[in-house]
Amino acid sequence: MSQYSRLFCSTRIPELKKDKLATFETARHIAVMRKGNFYIFDTITTDGNIVPTATIYQNLKYIIEDPTPPPHFPVAALTSENRDTWASMRHALEAIPGNEEVLKLIDSAVFVLCLDDHDVSSIADVTRTFLHGDGRNRWFDKSFQLIICKDGKAAVHFEHAWGDGVAVLRFFNEVYKDTTARPACTPVTAQNFNAETTVRKLELKLNPEIERGINAAKETFDKTVNGLDIAELQVHTYGKDYIKSKKLSPDAIMQLAFQMAFFRQNGKFVATYESCSTAAFKHGRTETIRPASNDTVACAEAFQKSHRAGVEEMVDRIRRAADWHSKLTKEAAMGQGFDRHLFALRTLAASTGKVPEIFQDPAYKRINHIILSTSTLSSPALMLGGFGPVVQDGFGVGYGIQDDWLGCNVTSYPPHRDVGGFLECVRLSLEDIYSVLEGKNFKE
């Protein structure tokens, strides 16, 4: 899969109107962020081997013990800004002697390691910390950031332009397997380490214009994340194993529950997106599965208590909806969806200055205003995942399907959407589906 070449030593660089991706294949260092300060050190030797564990340990120890306070003007906040604004600020930064080299060292790092000085407890705190943090100790342009909190909880935060979750999850799984099966050091062995530190602290020079830009970026960031609502749900009544025992697709059941839940909460159906990997193709990225269908509508309506459908009819409607969803999934994985095809045609048309009527049709605009944006990654190494809504009045639905439980981590921007109410409707929908599959009529 071609995405792996962008996993390491890569970044997104802001440019006016259109950003660019850059990869630095010869880079051997990582960048570390702590309290908004930047450090680098080599993790790979000139002959391609990993630097001794003792050296890496001493470097990290040095960074953690560094008493340097957070900067008054954290440059990293600019990576959360509007891309054109950040592009202008970056050009201003690069115009100051010495800054261009520092920015290149950050850009070219194998990855960015973010060390946060606080513990995370609740699921909501975990999500907020790893989804956005405080905006001062993150470099959002980087292909991925490895974030580690004081209590050891860790996450991968990745920028989406270069690749998708499949490539990142492969990395995630490999790291989890290697660090749990054969850790490079333990608290006991680390006591015997004695190595020289090879850390270099990076400094960026600022001017009043850039300082004002940083303050504006912080203000915009804080306003945005403070307006984000987050809630999570876990249903332990059943999971993947039970659903498969009924010869149904677990993913189809979760997507059906989301359709039923939105209908239960809002009395209507809306444009829904589910990401499907097309990694079977050399340069494959994703295609869209459209979970909202005539069959999910029929099923959701049949589950209303006012509907006369009995258990057998409801089971039949579940199967029809699940079968259709499985068909859409297979087609999308083989590049037979319609979204990417139409997107390519629209982009080509826009380059000529002529936009065909189909792309101006209200129906086309409506199906591309994604209210329910959904995506899943499941792995024993993964506690949860999440992302923000893609439209102001939408939900960002990250969900997981485990052997014996089902869960989702959902975001929204109130007052446009009520995430707590939506999750309660998801819970009720999953329970209703279970009752019907068990042969019980929840309507009685």
CSV table of C-alpha atoms in Angstrom, one decimal:
chain,number,residue,atom,x,y,z
A,1,MET,CA,0.0,0.0,0.0
A,2,SER,CA,1.5,3.3,-1.1
A,3,GLN,CA,0.5,5.3,2.0
A,4,TYR,CA,3.3,3.8,4.2
A,5,SER,CA,5.9,5.9,2.4
A,6,ARG,CA,4.3,9.0,4.0
A,7,LEU,CA,3.9,7.6,7.5
A,8,PHE,CA,7.4,8.7,8.7
A,9,CYS,CA,9.5,11.8,8.1
A,10,SER,CA,6.5,13.5,6.5
A,11,THR,CA,4.4,16.7,7.1
A,12,ARG,CA,1.8,18.9,5.6
A,13,ILE,CA,3.2,22.4,4.7
A,14,PRO,CA,0.8,25.3,4.6
A,15,GLU,CA,0.7,27.2,1.3
A,16,LEU,CA,-1.8,29.9,0.1
A,17,LYS,CA,-4.8,28.2,-1.5
A,18,LYS,CA,-3.3,24.7,-1.6
A,19,ASP,CA,-1.0,23.0,0.9
A,20,LYS,CA,1.7,20.6,-0.1
A,21,LEU,CA,2.9,17.3,1.4
A,22,ALA,CA,6.6,16.8,2.0
A,23,THR,CA,8.7,13.7,2.9
A,24,PHE,CA,12.3,13.8,4.0
A,25,GLU,CA,13.6,10.2,3.5
A,26,THR,CA,17.0,10.7,5.0
A,27,ALA,CA,15.8,12.1,8.4
A,28,ARG,CA,17.1,10.3,11.4
A,29,HIS,CA,15.7,12.4,14.3
A,30,ILE,CA,12.5,12.8,16.2
A,31,ALA,CA,11.0,16.0,17.5
A,32,VAL,CA,9.7,16.1,21.1
A,33,MET,CA,7.3,18.7,22.4
A,34,ARG,CA,6.8,19.5,26.1
A,35,LYS,CA,5.1,22.5,27.5
A,36,GLY,CA,5.1,24.0,24.0
A,37,ASN,CA,8.9,23.7,23.7
A,38,PHE,CA,10.7,21.9,20.9
A,39,TYR,CA,13.6,19.4,21.2
A,40,ILE,CA,15.2,17.0,18.7
A,41,PHE,CA,17.6,14.1,18.9
A,42,ASP,CA,18.6,11.3,16.6
A,43,THR,CA,16.9,7.9,17.0
A,44,ILE,CA,18.5,6.3,14.0
A,45,THR,CA,22.3,5.9,13.4
A,46,THR,CA,24.0,6.8,10.2
A,47,ASP,CA,24.1,3.1,9.2
A,48,GLY,CA,20.3,2.7,9.8
A,49,ASN,CA,20.2,1.1,13.2
A,50,ILE,CA,18.2,2.3,16.2
A,51,VAL,CA,20.2,4.4,18.6
A,52,PRO,CA,20.9,2.6,21.9
A,53,THR,CA,18.0,2.5,24.3
A,54,ALA,CA,20.1,4.1,27.1
A,55,THR,CA,20.7,7.2,24.9
A,56,ILE,CA,17.0,7.6,24.0
A,57,TYR,CA,16.1,7.2,27.7
A,58,GLN,CA,18.6,9.8,28.9
A,59,ASN,CA,17.4,12.2,26.2
A,60,LEU,CA,13.8,11.8,27.3
A,61,LYS,CA,14.8,12.1,30.9
A,62,TYR,CA,16.7,15.3,30.1
A,63,ILE,CA,13.6,16.8,28.4
A,64,ILE,CA,11.2,15.9,31.2
A,65,GLU,CA,13.5,17.4,33.8
A,66,ASP,CA,14.1,20.6,31.8
A,67,PRO,CA,12.7,23.5,33.9
A,68,THR,CA,12.0,25.7,30.9
A,69,PRO,CA,8.5,27.2,31.3
A,70,PRO,CA,5.9,27.2,28.5
A,71,PRO,CA,6.5,30.0,26.0
A,72,HIS,CA,4.3,33.1,26.1
A,73,PHE,CA,3.8,32.7,22.4
A,74,PRO,CA,3.6,29.0,21.5
A,75,VAL,CA,4.2,28.8,17.8
A,76,ALA,CA,2.5,25.4,17.6
A,77,ALA,CA,-0.8,27.1,18.1
A,78,LEU,CA,-0.5,28.4,14.5
A,79,THR,CA,-0.9,24.8,13.1
A,80,SER,CA,-4.5,24.9,14.3
A,81,GLU,CA,-5.3,28.0,12.4
A,82,ASN,CA,-7.0,28.5,9.0
A,83,ARG,CA,-4.6,27.1,6.5
A,84,ASP,CA,-4.2,30.4,4.5
A,85,THR,CA,-3.6,32.3,7.8
A,86,TRP,CA,-1.0,29.8,8.9
A,87,ALA,CA,0.6,29.9,5.5
A,88,SER,CA,1.1,33.7,5.8
A,89,MET,CA,2.4,33.3,9.3
A,90,ARG,CA,4.8,30.6,8.3
A,91,HIS,CA,6.2,32.8,5.5
A,92,ALA,CA,6.7,35.5,8.1
A,93,LEU,CA,8.5,33.1,10.3
A,94,GLU,CA,10.8,31.9,7.6
A,95,ALA,CA,11.7,35.4,6.7
A,96,ILE,CA,13.5,35.7,10.1
A,97,PRO,CA,17.1,34.3,9.9
A,98,GLY,CA,17.4,30.9,11.5
A,99,ASN,CA,13.7,30.0,11.6
A,100,GLU,CA,13.7,28.2,8.3
A,101,GLU,CA,16.2,25.6,9.5
A,102,VAL,CA,14.2,25.1,12.7
A,103,LEU,CA,10.9,24.6,10.9
A,104,LYS,CA,12.6,22.1,8.5
A,105,LEU,CA,13.9,20.1,11.5
A,106,ILE,CA,10.3,19.8,12.8
A,107,ASP,CA,8.9,19.0,9.3
A,108,SER,CA,11.5,16.3,8.6
A,109,ALA,CA,11.4,14.6,12.0
A,110,VAL,CA,10.5,10.8,11.9
A,111,PHE,CA,7.5,11.8,14.0
A,112,VAL,CA,6.6,14.2,16.8
A,113,LEU,CA,6.5,12.9,20.3
A,114,CYS,CA,4.2,15.1,22.6
A,115,LEU,CA,4.8,14.7,26.3
A,116,ASP,CA,1.8,16.0,28.4
A,117,ASP,CA,2.3,16.8,32.0
A,118,HIS,CA,-1.1,15.7,33.2
A,119,ASP,CA,-3.1,12.5,33.9
A,120,VAL,CA,-6.2,11.6,32.0
A,121,SER,CA,-9.1,9.8,33.8
A,122,SER,CA,-12.5,10.0,32.2
A,123,ILE,CA,-13.2,8.9,28.6
A,124,ALA,CA,-14.2,12.5,27.8
A,125,ASP,CA,-10.8,13.7,29.1
A,126,VAL,CA,-9.0,11.0,27.1
A,127,THR,CA,-10.8,12.1,24.0
A,128,ARG,CA,-10.2,15.8,24.5
A,129,THR,CA,-6.6,15.3,25.3
A,130,PHE,CA,-5.8,13.1,22.3
A,131,LEU,CA,-8.2,14.8,19.8
A,132,HIS,CA,-7.0,18.4,20.3
A,133,GLY,CA,-5.3,18.9,23.7
A,134,ASP,CA,-4.6,22.6,24.6
A,135,GLY,CA,-3.3,23.4,21.1
A,136,ARG,CA,0.0,24.5,22.5
A,137,ASN,CA,1.8,21.2,22.7
A,138,ARG,CA,0.8,19.7,19.4
A,139,TRP,CA,2.1,20.1,15.8
A,140,PHE,CA,-1.0,19.3,13.8
A,141,ASP,CA,0.7,19.4,10.4
A,142,LYS,CA,2.8,16.3,11.2
A,143,SER,CA,1.9,13.0,9.5
A,144,PHE,CA,1.4,11.7,13.0
A,145,GLN,CA,2.1,12.6,16.6
A,146,LEU,CA,2.6,10.1,19.4
A,147,ILE,CA,1.1,11.6,22.5
A,148,ILE,CA,2.0,10.3,26.0
A,149,CYS,CA,0.4,11.6,29.2
A,150,LYS,CA,2.0,11.6,32.7
A,151,ASP,CA,0.1,8.4,33.6
A,152,GLY,CA,1.3,6.5,30.6
A,153,LYS,CA,-1.9,6.6,28.5
A,154,ALA,CA,-0.9,7.1,24.9
A,155,ALA,CA,-2.4,7.9,21.5
A,156,VAL,CA,-1.6,8.4,17.9
A,157,HIS,CA,-3.0,11.7,16.4
A,158,PHE,CA,-2.6,11.8,12.6
A,159,GLU,CA,-3.1,14.3,9.9
A,160,HIS,CA,-5.5,13.0,7.2
A,161,ALA,CA,-4.2,14.4,3.9
A,162,TRP,CA,-1.4,11.9,3.4
A,163,GLY,CA,-3.2,8.7,4.5
A,164,ASP,CA,-5.9,6.8,6.3
A,165,GLY,CA,-6.6,4.8,9.4
A,166,VAL,CA,-5.5,1.5,7.9
A,167,ALA,CA,-1.9,2.5,7.7
A,168,VAL,CA,-1.9,4.2,11.1
A,169,LEU,CA,-3.6,1.2,12.7
A,170,ARG,CA,-0.9,-1.1,11.3
A,171,PHE,CA,1.8,1.0,12.9
A,172,PHE,CA,-0.3,1.2,16.1
A,173,ASN,CA,-0.6,-2.6,16.3
A,174,GLU,CA,3.1,-3.2,15.6
A,175,VAL,CA,4.1,-0.8,18.3
A,176,TYR,CA,1.7,-2.3,20.8
A,177,LYS,CA,2.8,-5.9,20.0
A,178,ASP,CA,6.5,-5.1,20.2
A,179,THR,CA,6.4,-2.9,23.4
A,180,THR,CA,4.3,-5.5,25.3
A,181,ALA,CA,6.1,-8.6,24.1
A,182,ARG,CA,9.6,-7.3,24.4
A,183,PRO,CA,10.0,-3.9,26.0
A,184,ALA,CA,13.3,-2.2,25.3
A,185,CYS,CA,13.6,-1.2,29.0
A,186,THR,CA,11.8,-1.5,32.3
A,187,PRO,CA,11.9,0.8,35.4
A,188,VAL,CA,14.4,-1.6,36.9
A,189,THR,CA,16.8,-1.8,33.9
A,190,ALA,CA,16.5,1.9,33.3
A,191,GLN,CA,18.2,2.5,36.6
A,192,ASN,CA,21.5,1.2,35.2
A,193,PHE,CA,21.5,3.4,32.1
A,194,ASN,CA,24.4,5.7,31.8
A,195,ALA,CA,24.7,7.6,28.5
A,196,GLU,CA,25.4,11.1,27.2
A,197,THR,CA,22.4,13.2,26.2
A,198,THR,CA,22.3,14.3,22.6
A,199,VAL,CA,19.3,16.6,22.8
A,200,ARG,CA,19.1,19.9,20.9
A,201,LYS,CA,16.6,22.5,22.0
A,202,LEU,CA,15.0,24.4,19.2
A,203,GLU,CA,14.2,28.1,19.3
A,204,LEU,CA,12.0,30.1,16.9
A,205,LYS,CA,12.5,33.9,16.7
A,206,LEU,CA,9.3,36.0,16.6
A,207,ASN,CA,8.2,39.5,15.8
A,208,PRO,CA,5.2,41.5,16.9
A,209,GLU,CA,3.2,40.4,13.8
A,210,ILE,CA,3.7,36.7,14.5
A,211,GLU,CA,3.0,37.2,18.3
A,212,ARG,CA,-0.4,38.7,17.4
A,213,GLY,CA,-1.0,35.8,15.0
A,214,ILE,CA,-0.3,33.3,17.8
A,215,ASN,CA,-2.6,35.1,20.2
A,216,ALA,CA,-5.4,35.1,17.6
A,217,ALA,CA,-4.8,31.4,16.9
A,218,LYS,CA,-5.0,30.5,20.6
A,219,GLU,CA,-8.2,32.4,20.9
A,220,THR,CA,-9.8,30.8,17.9
A,221,PHE,CA,-8.6,27.3,19.0
A,222,ASP,CA,-10.0,27.7,22.5
A,223,LYS,CA,-13.4,29.0,21.2
A,224,THR,CA,-13.7,26.0,18.8
A,225,VAL,CA,-12.8,23.2,21.3
A,226,ASN,CA,-14.8,24.8,24.1
A,227,GLY,CA,-17.8,24.6,21.8
A,228,LEU,CA,-17.3,20.8,21.1
A,229,ASP,CA,-19.4,18.4,23.1
A,230,ILE,CA,-18.2,14.8,23.6
A,231,ALA,CA,-19.9,11.7,24.9
A,232,GLU,CA,-19.3,7.9,24.8
A,233,LEU,CA,-21.4,4.8,25.0
A,234,GLN,CA,-20.6,1.1,25.7
A,235,VAL,CA,-23.2,-1.6,25.4
A,236,HIS,CA,-22.2,-4.9,27.0
A,237,THR,CA,-25.3,-6.8,26.2
A,238,TYR,CA,-23.8,-8.3,23.1
A,239,GLY,CA,-21.0,-7.8,20.6
A,240,LYS,CA,-19.4,-9.1,17.4
A,241,ASP,CA,-19.6,-12.8,18.4
A,242,TYR,CA,-23.3,-12.7,19.1
A,243,ILE,CA,-24.1,-10.8,15.9
A,244,LYS,CA,-22.1,-13.2,13.8
A,245,SER,CA,-23.8,-16.1,15.4
A,246,LYS,CA,-27.0,-14.7,13.9
A,247,LYS,CA,-25.3,-14.6,10.5
A,248,LEU,CA,-25.3,-10.8,10.4
A,249,SER,CA,-22.6,-8.2,9.8
A,250,PRO,CA,-21.6,-6.5,13.0
A,251,ASP,CA,-20.8,-3.3,11.1
A,252,ALA,CA,-24.2,-3.3,9.4
A,253,ILE,CA,-25.9,-3.7,12.8
A,254,MET,CA,-24.0,-0.7,14.2
A,255,GLN,CA,-24.8,1.4,11.2
A,256,LEU,CA,-28.5,0.4,11.4
A,257,ALA,CA,-28.5,1.4,15.1
A,258,PHE,CA,-27.2,4.9,14.1
A,259,GLN,CA,-30.0,5.3,11.5
A,260,MET,CA,-32.6,4.1,13.9
A,261,ALA,CA,-31.2,6.4,16.6
A,262,PHE,CA,-31.2,9.6,14.5
A,263,PHE,CA,-34.7,8.8,13.3
A,264,ARG,CA,-35.8,8.2,16.9
A,265,GLN,CA,-34.3,11.5,18.0
A,266,ASN,CA,-35.1,13.7,15.1
A,267,GLY,CA,-37.9,12.0,13.1
A,268,LYS,CA,-36.0,12.0,9.8
A,269,PHE,CA,-33.1,10.5,8.0
A,270,VAL,CA,-30.0,12.4,6.8
A,271,ALA,CA,-26.9,12.1,4.7
A,272,THR,CA,-24.5,9.5,6.3
A,273,TYR,CA,-20.9,8.8,5.6
A,274,GLU,CA,-18.9,5.6,6.4
A,275,SER,CA,-15.3,5.4,5.4
A,276,CYS,CA,-14.3,2.2,3.5
A,277,SER,CA,-10.6,1.5,2.7
A,278,THR,CA,-9.7,0.8,-0.9
A,279,ALA,CA,-6.2,-0.4,0.1
A,280,ALA,CA,-6.6,-3.3,-2.3
A,281,PHE,CA,-5.6,-0.9,-5.0
A,282,LYS,CA,-2.0,0.4,-5.2
A,283,HIS,CA,-2.8,4.0,-4.6
A,284,GLY,CA,-6.2,3.3,-2.9
A,285,ARG,CA,-7.4,5.6,-0.2
A,286,THR,CA,-11.1,5.4,0.7
A,287,GLU,CA,-14.5,5.2,-0.9
A,288,THR,CA,-17.8,6.2,0.8
A,289,ILE,CA,-20.4,3.7,2.0
A,290,ARG,CA,-23.8,5.3,2.2
A,291,PRO,CA,-25.5,3.6,5.2
A,292,ALA,CA,-28.8,5.4,4.9
A,293,SER,CA,-30.9,3.3,2.4
A,294,ASN,CA,-34.5,2.4,1.7
A,295,ASP,CA,-33.9,-0.7,3.8
A,296,THR,CA,-32.7,1.1,6.8
A,297,VAL,CA,-35.6,3.5,6.5
A,298,ALA,CA,-38.1,0.6,6.4
A,299,CYS,CA,-36.4,-1.1,9.4
A,300,ALA,CA,-36.3,2.1,11.5
A,301,GLU,CA,-39.9,2.7,10.8
A,302,ALA,CA,-40.9,-0.9,11.7
A,303,PHE,CA,-39.2,-0.4,15.1
A,304,GLN,CA,-41.5,2.4,16.0
A,305,LYS,CA,-43.9,1.2,18.7
A,306,SER,CA,-46.8,2.5,16.7
A,307,HIS,CA,-45.9,0.3,13.8
A,308,ARG,CA,-47.7,-3.1,13.5
A,309,ALA,CA,-44.6,-5.1,12.6
A,310,GLY,CA,-44.2,-8.2,14.7
A,311,VAL,CA,-40.9,-9.9,15.6
A,312,GLU,CA,-40.6,-12.0,12.4
A,313,GLU,CA,-41.2,-8.9,10.2
A,314,MET,CA,-38.7,-6.9,12.2
A,315,VAL,CA,-36.1,-9.6,12.0
A,316,ASP,CA,-36.7,-9.8,8.2
A,317,ARG,CA,-36.2,-6.0,7.9
A,318,ILE,CA,-33.0,-6.2,9.9
A,319,ARG,CA,-31.6,-8.9,7.6
A,320,ARG,CA,-32.6,-6.9,4.5
A,321,ALA,CA,-30.9,-3.8,5.8
A,322,ALA,CA,-27.8,-5.7,6.9
A,323,ASP,CA,-27.6,-7.5,3.5
A,324,TRP,CA,-27.8,-4.3,1.6
A,325,HIS,CA,-25.2,-2.7,3.8
A,326,SER,CA,-22.8,-5.6,3.2
A,327,LYS,CA,-23.4,-5.3,-0.6
A,328,LEU,CA,-22.5,-1.6,-0.4
A,329,THR,CA,-19.4,-2.3,1.6
A,330,LYS,CA,-18.1,-4.9,-0.9
A,331,GLU,CA,-18.8,-2.5,-3.8
A,332,ALA,CA,-17.0,0.4,-2.1
A,333,ALA,CA,-14.0,-1.8,-1.2
A,334,MET,CA,-13.7,-2.7,-4.9
A,335,GLY,CA,-13.9,0.9,-6.0
A,336,GLN,CA,-17.5,0.6,-7.1
A,337,GLY,CA,-19.0,3.4,-5.1
A,338,PHE,CA,-20.1,6.7,-6.7
A,339,ASP,CA,-18.7,9.4,-4.4
A,340,ARG,CA,-15.1,9.4,-5.4
A,341,HIS,CA,-16.0,9.1,-9.1
A,342,LEU,CA,-18.3,12.1,-8.9
A,343,PHE,CA,-15.7,14.0,-6.8
A,344,ALA,CA,-13.1,13.5,-9.5
A,345,LEU,CA,-15.5,14.6,-12.2
A,346,ARG,CA,-16.5,17.7,-10.2
A,347,THR,CA,-12.8,18.6,-9.7
A,348,LEU,CA,-12.0,18.2,-13.3
A,349,ALA,CA,-15.0,20.3,-14.3
A,350,ALA,CA,-14.1,23.0,-11.8
A,351,SER,CA,-10.6,23.3,-13.4
A,352,THR,CA,-12.3,24.2,-16.7
A,353,GLY,CA,-14.5,26.8,-15.1
A,354,LYS,CA,-17.6,24.9,-16.2
A,355,VAL,CA,-19.7,23.2,-13.5
A,356,PRO,CA,-22.3,20.7,-14.8
A,357,GLU,CA,-25.8,21.1,-13.5
A,358,ILE,CA,-25.7,17.9,-11.5
A,359,PHE,CA,-23.2,19.4,-9.1
A,360,GLN,CA,-25.4,22.4,-8.6
A,361,ASP,CA,-28.5,20.3,-7.9
A,362,PRO,CA,-29.9,20.7,-4.4
A,363,ALA,CA,-30.0,16.9,-4.0
A,364,TYR,CA,-26.3,16.6,-4.7
A,365,LYS,CA,-25.5,19.3,-2.2
A,366,ARG,CA,-27.8,17.7,0.4
A,367,ILE,CA,-26.2,14.3,0.3
A,368,ASN,CA,-22.8,15.9,0.7
A,369,HIS,CA,-23.7,17.8,3.8
A,370,ILE,CA,-22.8,14.9,6.0
A,371,ILE,CA,-24.8,15.0,9.2
A,372,LEU,CA,-23.7,11.5,10.4
A,373,SER,CA,-20.0,11.1,9.7
A,374,THR,CA,-18.9,7.6,10.9
A,375,SER,CA,-15.7,5.6,11.0
A,376,THR,CA,-14.4,2.6,12.8
A,377,LEU,CA,-11.1,1.0,13.7
A,378,SER,CA,-11.1,-2.1,15.9
A,379,SER,CA,-8.0,-3.6,17.5
A,380,PRO,CA,-7.1,-5.1,20.9
A,381,ALA,CA,-4.5,-2.4,21.0
A,382,LEU,CA,-7.1,0.3,20.7
A,383,MET,CA,-9.1,1.8,23.6
A,384,LEU,CA,-11.1,4.2,21.4
A,385,GLY,CA,-10.9,6.6,18.6
A,386,GLY,CA,-12.6,9.8,17.6
A,387,PHE,CA,-12.9,12.9,15.4
A,388,GLY,CA,-14.9,16.0,15.2
A,389,PRO,CA,-18.1,16.6,13.2
A,390,VAL,CA,-17.4,17.5,9.5
A,391,VAL,CA,-20.3,20.1,9.5
A,392,GLN,CA,-21.5,22.4,12.2
A,393,ASP,CA,-24.9,20.6,12.6
A,394,GLY,CA,-23.4,17.1,12.4
A,395,PHE,CA,-22.1,14.3,14.6
A,396,GLY,CA,-18.6,12.8,14.5
A,397,VAL,CA,-19.2,9.1,15.3
A,398,GLY,CA,-16.1,7.0,16.0
A,399,TYR,CA,-17.2,3.4,16.9
A,400,GLY,CA,-15.7,0.1,17.9
A,401,ILE,CA,-17.0,-3.4,17.6
A,402,GLN,CA,-15.4,-5.9,20.1
A,403,ASP,CA,-16.1,-9.6,20.7
A,404,ASP,CA,-18.5,-9.0,23.6
A,405,TRP,CA,-19.4,-5.3,23.5
A,406,LEU,CA,-20.2,-2.4,21.2
A,407,GLY,CA,-19.2,1.2,21.7
A,408,CYS,CA,-19.0,4.6,20.2
A,409,ASN,CA,-17.4,7.9,20.9
A,410,VAL,CA,-19.4,10.8,19.5
A,411,THR,CA,-18.8,14.6,19.1
A,412,SER,CA,-21.1,17.5,18.2
A,413,TYR,CA,-21.3,21.2,18.3
A,414,PRO,CA,-24.3,22.3,20.6
A,415,PRO,CA,-26.8,23.7,20.3
A,416,HIS,CA,-27.0,22.3,16.8
A,417,ARG,CA,-27.0,18.7,18.0
A,418,ASP,CA,-27.5,16.9,21.3
A,419,VAL,CA,-24.9,14.3,21.6
A,420,GLY,CA,-26.1,12.9,24.9
A,421,GLY,CA,-29.6,12.4,23.5
A,422,PHE,CA,-28.3,10.8,20.4
A,423,LEU,CA,-26.3,8.3,22.4
A,424,GLU,CA,-29.3,7.4,24.5
A,425,CYS,CA,-31.2,6.7,21.3
A,426,VAL,CA,-28.3,4.6,20.0
A,427,ARG,CA,-28.4,2.6,23.2
A,428,LEU,CA,-32.2,2.0,23.0
A,429,SER,CA,-31.9,1.1,19.3
A,430,LEU,CA,-29.2,-1.5,20.0
A,431,GLU,CA,-31.3,-2.9,22.9
A,432,ASP,CA,-34.3,-3.1,20.6
A,433,ILE,CA,-32.3,-4.9,17.9
A,434,TYR,CA,-31.1,-7.4,20.5
A,435,SER,CA,-34.6,-8.1,21.8
A,436,VAL,CA,-35.9,-8.8,18.3
A,437,LEU,CA,-32.9,-11.1,17.5
A,438,GLU,CA,-33.7,-12.9,20.7
A,439,GLY,CA,-37.3,-13.4,19.5
A,440,LYS,CA,-38.8,-10.9,22.0
A,441,ASN,CA,-41.2,-8.2,21.0
A,442,PHE,CA,-40.1,-5.1,22.9
A,443,LYS,CA,-43.4,-3.4,21.9
A,444,GLU,CA,-45.4,-5.5,24.2
